[in-house]
Short mmCIF file of C-alpha atoms in Angstrom, two decimals:
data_model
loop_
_atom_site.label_atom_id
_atom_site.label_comp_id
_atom_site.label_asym_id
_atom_site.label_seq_id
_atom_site.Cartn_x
_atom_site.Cartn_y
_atom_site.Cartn_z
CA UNK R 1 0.00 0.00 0.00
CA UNK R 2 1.54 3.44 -0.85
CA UNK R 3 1.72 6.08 1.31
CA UNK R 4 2.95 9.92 0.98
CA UNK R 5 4.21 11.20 4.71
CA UNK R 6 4.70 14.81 4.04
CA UNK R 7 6.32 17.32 6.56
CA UNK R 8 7.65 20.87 6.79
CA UNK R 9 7.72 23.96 8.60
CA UNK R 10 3.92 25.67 9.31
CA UNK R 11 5.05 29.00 10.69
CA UNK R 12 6.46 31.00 8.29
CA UNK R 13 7.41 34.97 8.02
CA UNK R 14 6.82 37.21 5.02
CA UNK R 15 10.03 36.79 2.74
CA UNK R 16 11.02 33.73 3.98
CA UNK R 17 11.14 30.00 1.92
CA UNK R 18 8.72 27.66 2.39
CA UNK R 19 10.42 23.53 2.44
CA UNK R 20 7.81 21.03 2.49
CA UNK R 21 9.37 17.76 2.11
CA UNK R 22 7.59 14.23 1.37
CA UNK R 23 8.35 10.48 1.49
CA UNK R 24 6.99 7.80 -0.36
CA UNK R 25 6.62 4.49 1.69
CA UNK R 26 5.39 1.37 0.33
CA UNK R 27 5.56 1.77 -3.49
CA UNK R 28 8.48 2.37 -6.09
CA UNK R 29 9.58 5.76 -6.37
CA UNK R 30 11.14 5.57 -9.70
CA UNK R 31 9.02 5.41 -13.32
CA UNK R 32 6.76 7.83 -11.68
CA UNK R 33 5.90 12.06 -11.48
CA UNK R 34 5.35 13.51 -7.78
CA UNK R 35 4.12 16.59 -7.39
CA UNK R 36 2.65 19.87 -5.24
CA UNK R 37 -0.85 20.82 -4.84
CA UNK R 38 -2.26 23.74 -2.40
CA UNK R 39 -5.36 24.39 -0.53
CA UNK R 40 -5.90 28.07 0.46
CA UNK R 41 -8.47 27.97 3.09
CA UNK R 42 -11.99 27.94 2.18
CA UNK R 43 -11.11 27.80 -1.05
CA UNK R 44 -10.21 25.10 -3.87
CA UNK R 45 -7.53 23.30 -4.98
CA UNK R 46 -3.75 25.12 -7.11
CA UNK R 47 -1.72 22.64 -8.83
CA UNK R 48 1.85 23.80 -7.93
CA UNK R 49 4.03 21.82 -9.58
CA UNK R 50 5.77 18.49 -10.64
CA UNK R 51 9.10 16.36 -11.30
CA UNK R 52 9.02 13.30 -13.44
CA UNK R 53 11.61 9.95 -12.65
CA UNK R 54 13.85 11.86 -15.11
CA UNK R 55 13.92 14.75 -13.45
CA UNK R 56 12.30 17.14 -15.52
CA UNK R 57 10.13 19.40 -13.97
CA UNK R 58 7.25 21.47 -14.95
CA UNK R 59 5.45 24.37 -12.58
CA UNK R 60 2.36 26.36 -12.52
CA UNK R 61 3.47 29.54 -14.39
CA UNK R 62 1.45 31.74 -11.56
CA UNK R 63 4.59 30.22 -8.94
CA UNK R 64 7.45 29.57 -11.81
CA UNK R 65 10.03 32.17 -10.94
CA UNK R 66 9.60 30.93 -6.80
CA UNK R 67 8.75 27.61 -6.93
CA UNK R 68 11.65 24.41 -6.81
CA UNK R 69 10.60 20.54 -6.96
CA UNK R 70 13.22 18.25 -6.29
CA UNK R 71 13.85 14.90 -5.23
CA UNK R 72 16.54 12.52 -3.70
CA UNK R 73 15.78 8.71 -5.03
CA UNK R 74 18.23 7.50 -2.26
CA UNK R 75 15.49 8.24 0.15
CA UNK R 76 12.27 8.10 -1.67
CA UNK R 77 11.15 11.51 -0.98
CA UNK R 78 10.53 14.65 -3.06
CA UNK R 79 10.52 17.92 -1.84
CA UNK R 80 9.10 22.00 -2.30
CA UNK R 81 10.65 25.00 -2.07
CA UNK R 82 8.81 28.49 -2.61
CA UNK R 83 10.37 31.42 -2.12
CA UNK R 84 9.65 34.91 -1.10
CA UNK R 85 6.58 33.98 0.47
CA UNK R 86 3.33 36.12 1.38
CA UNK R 87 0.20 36.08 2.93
CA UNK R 88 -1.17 34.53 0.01
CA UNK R 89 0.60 31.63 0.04
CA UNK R 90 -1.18 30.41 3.40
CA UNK R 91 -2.36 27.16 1.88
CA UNK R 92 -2.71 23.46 2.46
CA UNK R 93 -0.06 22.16 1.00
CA UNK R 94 -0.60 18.39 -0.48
CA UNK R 95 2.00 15.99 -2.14
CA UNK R 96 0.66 13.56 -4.32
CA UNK R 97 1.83 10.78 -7.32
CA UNK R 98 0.93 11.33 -10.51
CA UNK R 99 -0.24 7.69 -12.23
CA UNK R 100 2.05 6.01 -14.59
CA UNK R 101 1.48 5.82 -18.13
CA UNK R 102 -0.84 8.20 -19.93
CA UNK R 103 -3.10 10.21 -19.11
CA UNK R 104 -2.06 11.14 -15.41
CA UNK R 105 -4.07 11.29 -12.61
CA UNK R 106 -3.09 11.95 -8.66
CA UNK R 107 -4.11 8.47 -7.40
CA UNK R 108 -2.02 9.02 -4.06
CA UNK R 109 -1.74 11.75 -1.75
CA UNK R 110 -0.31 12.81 1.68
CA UNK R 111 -2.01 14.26 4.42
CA UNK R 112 -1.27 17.69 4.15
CA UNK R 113 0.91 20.39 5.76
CA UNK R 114 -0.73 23.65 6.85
CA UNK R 115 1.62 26.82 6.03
CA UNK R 116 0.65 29.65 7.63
CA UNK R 117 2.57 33.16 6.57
CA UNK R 118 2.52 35.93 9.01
CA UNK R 119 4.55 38.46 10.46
CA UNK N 1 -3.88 27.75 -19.99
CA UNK N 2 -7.28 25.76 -19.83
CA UNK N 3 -9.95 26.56 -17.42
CA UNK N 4 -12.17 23.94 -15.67
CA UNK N 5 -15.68 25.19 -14.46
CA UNK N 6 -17.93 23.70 -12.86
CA UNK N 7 -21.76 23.74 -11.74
CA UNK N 8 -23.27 24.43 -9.36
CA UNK N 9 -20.95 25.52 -7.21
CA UNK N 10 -23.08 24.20 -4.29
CA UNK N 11 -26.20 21.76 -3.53
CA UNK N 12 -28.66 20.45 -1.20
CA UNK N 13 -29.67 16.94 -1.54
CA UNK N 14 -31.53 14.35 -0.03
CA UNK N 15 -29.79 10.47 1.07
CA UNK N 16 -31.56 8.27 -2.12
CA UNK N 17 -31.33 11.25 -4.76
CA UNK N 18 -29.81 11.22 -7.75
CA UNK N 19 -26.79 14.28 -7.52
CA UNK N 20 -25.28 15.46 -11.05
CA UNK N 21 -22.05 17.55 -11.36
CA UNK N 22 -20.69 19.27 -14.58
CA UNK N 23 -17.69 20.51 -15.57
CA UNK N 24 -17.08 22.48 -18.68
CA UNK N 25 -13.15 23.13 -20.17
CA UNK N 26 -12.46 25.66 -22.03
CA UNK N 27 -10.90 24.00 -24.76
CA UNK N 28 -11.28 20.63 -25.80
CA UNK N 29 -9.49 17.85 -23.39
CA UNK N 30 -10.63 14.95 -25.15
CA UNK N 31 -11.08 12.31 -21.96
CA UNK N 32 -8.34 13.71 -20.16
CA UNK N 33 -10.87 14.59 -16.93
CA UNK N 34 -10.47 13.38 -13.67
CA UNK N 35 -13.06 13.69 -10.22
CA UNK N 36 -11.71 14.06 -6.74
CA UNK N 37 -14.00 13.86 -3.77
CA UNK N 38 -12.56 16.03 -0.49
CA UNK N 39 -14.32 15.83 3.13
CA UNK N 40 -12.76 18.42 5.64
CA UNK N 41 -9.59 18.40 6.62
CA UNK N 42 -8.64 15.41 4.47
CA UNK N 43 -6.72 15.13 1.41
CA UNK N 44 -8.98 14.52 -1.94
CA UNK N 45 -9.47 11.34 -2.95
CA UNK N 46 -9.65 9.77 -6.50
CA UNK N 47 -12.97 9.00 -7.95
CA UNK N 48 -13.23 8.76 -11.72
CA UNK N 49 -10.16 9.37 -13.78
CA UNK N 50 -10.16 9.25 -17.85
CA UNK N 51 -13.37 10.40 -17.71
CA UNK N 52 -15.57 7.77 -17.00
CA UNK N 53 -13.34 4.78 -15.63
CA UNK N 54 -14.14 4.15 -11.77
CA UNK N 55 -11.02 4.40 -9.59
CA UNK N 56 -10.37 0.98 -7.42
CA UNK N 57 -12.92 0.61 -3.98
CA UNK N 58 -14.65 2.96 -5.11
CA UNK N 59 -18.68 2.37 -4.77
CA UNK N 60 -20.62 1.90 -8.18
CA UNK N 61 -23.32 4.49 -7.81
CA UNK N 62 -20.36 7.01 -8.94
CA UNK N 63 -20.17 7.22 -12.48
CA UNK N 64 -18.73 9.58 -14.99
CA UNK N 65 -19.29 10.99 -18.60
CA UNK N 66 -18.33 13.20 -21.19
CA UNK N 67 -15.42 14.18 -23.90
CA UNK N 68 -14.78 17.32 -25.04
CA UNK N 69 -15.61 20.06 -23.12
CA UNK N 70 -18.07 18.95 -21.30
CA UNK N 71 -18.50 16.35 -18.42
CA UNK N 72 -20.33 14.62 -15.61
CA UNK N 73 -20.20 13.48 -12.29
CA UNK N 74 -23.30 11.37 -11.43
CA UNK N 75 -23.89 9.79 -8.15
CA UNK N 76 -27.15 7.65 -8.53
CA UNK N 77 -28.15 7.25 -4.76
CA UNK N 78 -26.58 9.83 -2.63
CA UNK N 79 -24.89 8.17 1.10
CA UNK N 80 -24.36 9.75 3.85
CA UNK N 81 -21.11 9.88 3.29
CA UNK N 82 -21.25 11.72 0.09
CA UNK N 83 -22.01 14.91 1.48
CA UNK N 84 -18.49 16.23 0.50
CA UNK N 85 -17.14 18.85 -1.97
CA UNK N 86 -16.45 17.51 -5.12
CA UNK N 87 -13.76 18.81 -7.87
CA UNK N 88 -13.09 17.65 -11.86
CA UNK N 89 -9.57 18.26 -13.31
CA UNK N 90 -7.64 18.63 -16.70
CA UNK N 91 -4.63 16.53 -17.86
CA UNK N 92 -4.54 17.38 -20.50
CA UNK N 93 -1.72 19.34 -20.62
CA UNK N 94 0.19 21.74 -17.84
CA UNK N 95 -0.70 23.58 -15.64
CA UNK N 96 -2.87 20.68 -14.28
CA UNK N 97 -5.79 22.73 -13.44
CA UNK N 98 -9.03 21.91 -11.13
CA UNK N 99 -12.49 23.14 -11.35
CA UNK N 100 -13.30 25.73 -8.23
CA UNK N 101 -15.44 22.72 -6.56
CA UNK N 102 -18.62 21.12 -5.73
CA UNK N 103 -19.50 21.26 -2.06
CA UNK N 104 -22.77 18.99 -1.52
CA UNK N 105 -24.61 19.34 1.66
CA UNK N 106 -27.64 17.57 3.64
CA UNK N 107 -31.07 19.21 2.86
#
């Protein structure tokens, strides 16, 4: 059974960079894409971003210029980075797989990290 | 980008009706539309992908539809445990984006 463990800083001050990291139990990590998805609250769901088992990545072009997905294969886990960070990105923050093969859905997801941002 | 709306963006139903949600793209996405269902403070959870193929464990009386532009999210006997908010989404092609939701409540 797979499972997505996600953690992370929630307490964050204007400016500062948001790490969320996650780690992928119970499944293989390679020949799949992982990715970011936030939650503002009350509100619906932002596709952030993603890295493939190559290592290409591909982000939301709202985030591009702050946004970093990475991953270490050693440890099964994939992580976010967002930079310069405001009020407005107080979100849930979700990682999730994308399926193999194509077309992609997110068929597993972690439990979320709530980031608040204030000063 | 492509835009996923959807309709209503609320509703009040009764346990035994018959609940249907649409989602319109704003360009065609061929059958590249999958349905999440999210209940507070949980993460979503697949429901249909491809359009109309039903994810693994999930019950029967969830269906989907539609190619195109347009598509459906049919639940033929509401549960209990349906009352959740309910959201379609594109892959067709990035940014992966997701309709603004369905929340369905108890009348």
């Amino acid at each position: 059974q797979v499972q997505l463990q996600q953690w992370g800083a929630g307490l964050l001050k204007p400016s500062e960079t948001l790490s969320l990291t996650c780690t992928v139990y119970g499944g293989s990590f390679s020949g799949y894409s992982w990715s970011w998805i936030r939650q503002p609250p009350g509100t619906g769901l932002e596709w952030i971003g993603e890295i493939s088992h190559s290592g290409s990545t591909s982000y939301n072009p709202s985030l591009k210029s702050r946004v970093t997905v990475s991953f270490d294969t050693s440890k099964n886990q994939f992580s976010l980075k967002l930079s310069s960070v405001t009020a407005a990105d107080t979100a849930v923050y979700y990682c999730a797989r994308l399926s193999s093969g194509w077309p992609k859905w997110f068929d597993y997801w972690g439990q979320g990290t709530l980031v608040t941002v204030s000063s | 980008d492509i835009q996923m709306t959807q309709s209503p963006s609320s509703l009040s139903a009764s346990v035994g009706d018959r609940v249907t949600i649409t989602c319109r793209a704003s360009q065609s996405i061929s059958k590249y539309l999958n349905w999440y269902q999210q209940k507070p403070g949980k993460a979503p959870k697949l429901l249909i992908f491809a359009a109309s193929s039903l994810q693994s464990g999930v019950p029967s009386r969830f269906s989907g539809s539609g190619s195109g532009t347009d598509f459906t999210l049919t639940i033929s006997s509401l549960q209990p445990e349906d009352f959740a908010t309910y959201y379609c989404q594109q892959s067709y092609s990035a940014p992966r984006a997701f309709g603004q939701g369905t929340k369905v409540e108890i009348k």
